[in-house]
Short mmCIF file of C-alpha atoms in Angstrom, two decimals:
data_model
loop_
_atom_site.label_atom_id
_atom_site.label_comp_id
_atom_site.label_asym_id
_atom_site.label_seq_id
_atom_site.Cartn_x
_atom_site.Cartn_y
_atom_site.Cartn_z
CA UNK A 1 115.63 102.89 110.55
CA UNK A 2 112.41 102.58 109.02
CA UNK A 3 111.42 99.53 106.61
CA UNK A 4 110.20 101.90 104.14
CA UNK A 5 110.39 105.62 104.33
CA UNK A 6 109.45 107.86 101.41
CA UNK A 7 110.18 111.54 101.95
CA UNK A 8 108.63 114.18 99.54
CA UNK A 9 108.16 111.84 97.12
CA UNK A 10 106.72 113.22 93.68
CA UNK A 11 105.81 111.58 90.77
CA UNK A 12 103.36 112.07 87.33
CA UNK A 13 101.94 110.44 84.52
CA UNK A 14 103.15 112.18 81.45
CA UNK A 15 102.81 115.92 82.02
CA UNK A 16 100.45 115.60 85.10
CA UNK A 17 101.55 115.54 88.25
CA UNK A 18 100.14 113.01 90.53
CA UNK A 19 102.21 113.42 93.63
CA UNK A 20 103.29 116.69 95.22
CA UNK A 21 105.33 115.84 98.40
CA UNK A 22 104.23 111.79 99.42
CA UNK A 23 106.24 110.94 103.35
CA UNK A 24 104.82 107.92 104.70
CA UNK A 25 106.96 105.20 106.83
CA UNK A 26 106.42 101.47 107.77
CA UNK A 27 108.62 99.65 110.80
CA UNK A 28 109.13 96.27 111.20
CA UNK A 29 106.37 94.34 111.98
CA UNK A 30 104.06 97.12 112.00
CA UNK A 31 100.47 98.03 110.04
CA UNK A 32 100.24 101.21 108.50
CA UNK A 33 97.02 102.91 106.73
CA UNK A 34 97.08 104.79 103.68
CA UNK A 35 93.75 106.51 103.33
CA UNK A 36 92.09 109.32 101.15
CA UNK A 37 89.68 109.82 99.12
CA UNK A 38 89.46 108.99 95.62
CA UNK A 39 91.84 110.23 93.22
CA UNK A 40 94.03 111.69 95.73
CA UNK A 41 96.84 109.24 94.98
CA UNK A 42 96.96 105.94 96.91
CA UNK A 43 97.46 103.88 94.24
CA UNK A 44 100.07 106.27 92.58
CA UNK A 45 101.94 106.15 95.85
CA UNK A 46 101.97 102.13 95.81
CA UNK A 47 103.21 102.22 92.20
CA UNK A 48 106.00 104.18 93.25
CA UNK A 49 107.18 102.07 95.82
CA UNK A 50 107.09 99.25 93.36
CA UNK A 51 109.06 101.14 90.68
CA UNK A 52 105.91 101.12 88.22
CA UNK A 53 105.66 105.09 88.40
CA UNK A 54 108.90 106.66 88.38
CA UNK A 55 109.28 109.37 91.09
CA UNK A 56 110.96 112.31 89.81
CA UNK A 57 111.45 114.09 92.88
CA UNK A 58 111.98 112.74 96.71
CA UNK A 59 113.44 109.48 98.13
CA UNK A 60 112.09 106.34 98.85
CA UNK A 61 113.91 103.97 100.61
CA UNK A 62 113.73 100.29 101.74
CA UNK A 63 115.44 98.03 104.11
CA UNK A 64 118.13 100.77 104.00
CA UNK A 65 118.74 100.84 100.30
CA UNK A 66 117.51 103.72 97.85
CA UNK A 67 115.14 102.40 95.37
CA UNK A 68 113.68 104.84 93.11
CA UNK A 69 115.06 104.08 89.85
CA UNK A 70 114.73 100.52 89.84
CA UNK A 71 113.02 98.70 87.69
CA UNK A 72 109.56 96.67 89.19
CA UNK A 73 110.84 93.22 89.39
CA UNK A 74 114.36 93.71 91.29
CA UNK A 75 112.25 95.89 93.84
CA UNK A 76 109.61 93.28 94.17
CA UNK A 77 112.62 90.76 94.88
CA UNK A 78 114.46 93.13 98.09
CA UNK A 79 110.83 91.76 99.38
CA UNK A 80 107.45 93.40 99.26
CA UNK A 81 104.34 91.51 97.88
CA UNK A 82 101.38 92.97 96.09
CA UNK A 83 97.52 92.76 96.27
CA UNK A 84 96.86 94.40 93.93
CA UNK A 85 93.72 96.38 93.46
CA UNK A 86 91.27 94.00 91.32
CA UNK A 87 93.00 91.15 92.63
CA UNK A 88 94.78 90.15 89.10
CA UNK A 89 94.91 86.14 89.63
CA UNK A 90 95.70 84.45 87.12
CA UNK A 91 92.64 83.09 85.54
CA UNK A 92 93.62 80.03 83.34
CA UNK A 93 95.63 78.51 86.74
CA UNK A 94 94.13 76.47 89.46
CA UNK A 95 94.56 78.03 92.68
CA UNK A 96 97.72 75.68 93.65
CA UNK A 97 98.95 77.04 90.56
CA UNK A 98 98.75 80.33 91.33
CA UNK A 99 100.31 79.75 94.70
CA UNK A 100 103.31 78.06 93.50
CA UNK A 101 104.02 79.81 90.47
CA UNK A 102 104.98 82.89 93.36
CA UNK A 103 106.65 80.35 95.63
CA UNK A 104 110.06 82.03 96.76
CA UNK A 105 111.63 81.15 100.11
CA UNK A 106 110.37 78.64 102.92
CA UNK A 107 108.22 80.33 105.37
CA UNK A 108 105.59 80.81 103.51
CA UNK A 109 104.50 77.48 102.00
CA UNK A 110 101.62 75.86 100.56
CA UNK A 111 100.45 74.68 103.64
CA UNK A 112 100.79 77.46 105.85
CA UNK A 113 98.36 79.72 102.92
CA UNK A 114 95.93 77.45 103.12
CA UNK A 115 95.90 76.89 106.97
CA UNK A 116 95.06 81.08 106.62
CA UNK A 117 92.56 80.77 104.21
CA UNK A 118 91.07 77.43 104.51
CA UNK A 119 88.69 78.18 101.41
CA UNK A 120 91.83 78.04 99.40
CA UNK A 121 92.59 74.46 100.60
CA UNK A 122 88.90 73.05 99.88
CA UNK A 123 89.63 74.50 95.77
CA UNK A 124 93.26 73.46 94.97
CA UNK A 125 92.40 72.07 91.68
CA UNK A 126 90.13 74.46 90.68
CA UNK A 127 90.84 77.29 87.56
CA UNK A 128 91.15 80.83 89.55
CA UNK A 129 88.55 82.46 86.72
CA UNK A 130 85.90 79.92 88.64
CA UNK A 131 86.65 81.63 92.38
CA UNK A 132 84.06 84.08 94.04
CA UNK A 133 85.71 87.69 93.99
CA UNK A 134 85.92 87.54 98.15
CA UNK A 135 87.90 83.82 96.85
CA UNK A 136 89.94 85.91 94.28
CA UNK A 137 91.15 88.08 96.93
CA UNK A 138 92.09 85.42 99.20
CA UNK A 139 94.16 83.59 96.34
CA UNK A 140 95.71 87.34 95.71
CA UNK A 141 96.99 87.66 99.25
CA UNK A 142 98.34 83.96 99.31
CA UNK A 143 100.15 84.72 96.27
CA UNK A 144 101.77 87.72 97.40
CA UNK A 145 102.71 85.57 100.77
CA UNK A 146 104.12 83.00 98.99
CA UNK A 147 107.34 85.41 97.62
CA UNK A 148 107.96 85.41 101.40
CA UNK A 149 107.65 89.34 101.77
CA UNK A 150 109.25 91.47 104.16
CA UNK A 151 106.06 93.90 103.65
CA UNK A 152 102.92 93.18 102.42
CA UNK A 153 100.83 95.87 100.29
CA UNK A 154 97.26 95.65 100.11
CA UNK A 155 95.64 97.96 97.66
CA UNK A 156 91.91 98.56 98.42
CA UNK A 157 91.95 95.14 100.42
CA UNK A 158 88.10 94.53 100.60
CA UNK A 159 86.89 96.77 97.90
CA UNK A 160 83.57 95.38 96.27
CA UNK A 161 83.23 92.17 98.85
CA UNK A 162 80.64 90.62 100.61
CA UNK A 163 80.67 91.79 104.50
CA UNK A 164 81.23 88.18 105.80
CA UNK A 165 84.08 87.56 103.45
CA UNK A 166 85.46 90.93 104.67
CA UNK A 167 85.62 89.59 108.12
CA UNK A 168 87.76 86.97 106.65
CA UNK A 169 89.89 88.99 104.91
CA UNK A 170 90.41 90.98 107.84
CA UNK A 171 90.80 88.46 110.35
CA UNK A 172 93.89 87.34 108.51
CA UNK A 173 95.37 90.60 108.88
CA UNK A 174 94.72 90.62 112.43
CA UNK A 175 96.45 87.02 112.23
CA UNK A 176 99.34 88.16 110.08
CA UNK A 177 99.79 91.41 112.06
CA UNK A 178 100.16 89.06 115.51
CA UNK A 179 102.46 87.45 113.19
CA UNK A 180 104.98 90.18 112.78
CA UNK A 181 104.12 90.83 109.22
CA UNK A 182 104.62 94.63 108.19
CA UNK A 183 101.82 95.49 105.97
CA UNK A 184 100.76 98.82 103.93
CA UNK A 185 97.59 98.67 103.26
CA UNK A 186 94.51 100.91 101.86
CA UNK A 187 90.82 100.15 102.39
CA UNK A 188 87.93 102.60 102.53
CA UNK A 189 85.77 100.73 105.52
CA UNK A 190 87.59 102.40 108.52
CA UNK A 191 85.76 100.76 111.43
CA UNK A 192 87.80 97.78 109.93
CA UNK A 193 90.73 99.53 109.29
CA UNK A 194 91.54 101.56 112.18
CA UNK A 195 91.27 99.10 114.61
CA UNK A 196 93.83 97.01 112.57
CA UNK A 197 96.22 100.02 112.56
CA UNK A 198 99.22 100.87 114.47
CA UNK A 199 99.23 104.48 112.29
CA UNK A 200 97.88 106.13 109.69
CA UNK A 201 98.75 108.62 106.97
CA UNK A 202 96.39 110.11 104.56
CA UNK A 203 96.63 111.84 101.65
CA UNK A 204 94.91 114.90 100.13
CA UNK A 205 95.64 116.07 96.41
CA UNK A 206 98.60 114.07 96.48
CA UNK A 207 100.00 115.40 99.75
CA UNK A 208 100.58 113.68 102.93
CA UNK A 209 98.14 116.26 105.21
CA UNK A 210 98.14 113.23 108.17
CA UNK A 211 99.88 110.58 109.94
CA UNK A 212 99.42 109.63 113.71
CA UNK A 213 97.76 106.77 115.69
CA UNK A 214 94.13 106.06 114.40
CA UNK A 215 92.80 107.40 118.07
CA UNK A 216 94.03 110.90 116.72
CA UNK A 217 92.12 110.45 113.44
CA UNK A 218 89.28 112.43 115.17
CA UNK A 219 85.73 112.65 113.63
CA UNK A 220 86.43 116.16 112.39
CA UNK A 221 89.68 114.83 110.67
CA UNK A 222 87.74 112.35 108.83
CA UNK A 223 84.79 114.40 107.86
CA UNK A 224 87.76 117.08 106.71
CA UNK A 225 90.26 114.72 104.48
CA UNK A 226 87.62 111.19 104.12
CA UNK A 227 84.16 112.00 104.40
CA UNK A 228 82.09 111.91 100.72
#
């Protein structure tokens, strides 16, 4: 059984539909891409999962419970963390503040966040509003790490960064991946993505129109469903 499976999952805002028939599946330990262009309903897929769009159609389904229906903050307990996109720290805490104040669990301690991002370590006492954005987003993923997820969702996870701090960012993921850390996660720079990928699904007008390894994601397929 998957860790999360959603099957022909659709959801709106208001009247409009957003989401016409979303499948997509994580295992255990594994890292899954969810590409598309814009607007074709990434982030309205991740809000589903975490119960802050209400599917109206379809199931989703985690660690082998149903969880469409739930409200946000019970899903985010069953154990999957956020980045969200933007990053969203909070800006009148120090960093250590904003670690702790997510702190759930023993795994993933203090220590252990700032052993990944060492940047984080060298700025403990400094307010998060103060932090570089590529900073921001490092303080976003420790965050989410510290309620000791059983997946990790990363919502556009180096949008807007500067490329060395996007190495950074990415060779976490590598790190957390070797790990065993399932992870969900959307970013537009594919020759970072893909080779961080064990699959792929992408999305076209709110439709799952892919999902296989990212060798099979063939130039054509790009151009077709990703290219500008």
């Amino acid at each position: 059984m998957s860790l999360l499976s959603l099957k022909g999952v659709e959801s709106f805002y208001g009247a409009s539909q957003a989401l016409f028939g979303v499948d997509l599946s994580v295992e255990d330990g594994e890292v899954v891409a969810l590409m598309g262009r814009n607007g074709m309903g990434k982030t309205t897929t991740i809000s589903s999962i975490l119960g802050m769009v209400k599917p109206r159609g379809g199931s989703i389904n985690f660690a082998g419970k149903e969880i469409v229906g739930q409200q946000p903050h019970r899903i985010a307990q069953q154990g999957i963390g956020l980045v969200p996109e933007g990053r969203r720290c909070f800006p009148n805490l120090t960093v250590e503040e904003n670690l702790l104040v997510a702190a759930r669990g023993s795994d993933w301690t203090l220590a252990r966040v700032t052993e990944l991002f060492p940047r984080l370590g060298e700025r403990l006492g400094q307010y998060a509003n103060t932090l570089s954005g590529g900073e921001q987003q490092m303080l976003a993923i420790g965050r989410a790490l510290m309620t000791n997820p059983r997946l990790l969702i990363l919502d556009e996870a180096t949008e807007g960064l500067a490329p060395v701090i996007r190495q950074d960012i990415w060779a976490a993921l590598r790190k957390l991946k070797a790990a065993g850390q399932s992870i969900l996660v959307v970013d537009k720079t594919l020759s970072e993505l893909l080779p961080v990928a064990d699959r792929c699904f992408v999305l076209e007008k709110g439709v799952t129109v892919f999902e296989g390894k990212p060798d099979a994601l063939t130039a054509e397929l790009q151009d077709r469903y990703l290219g500008v």
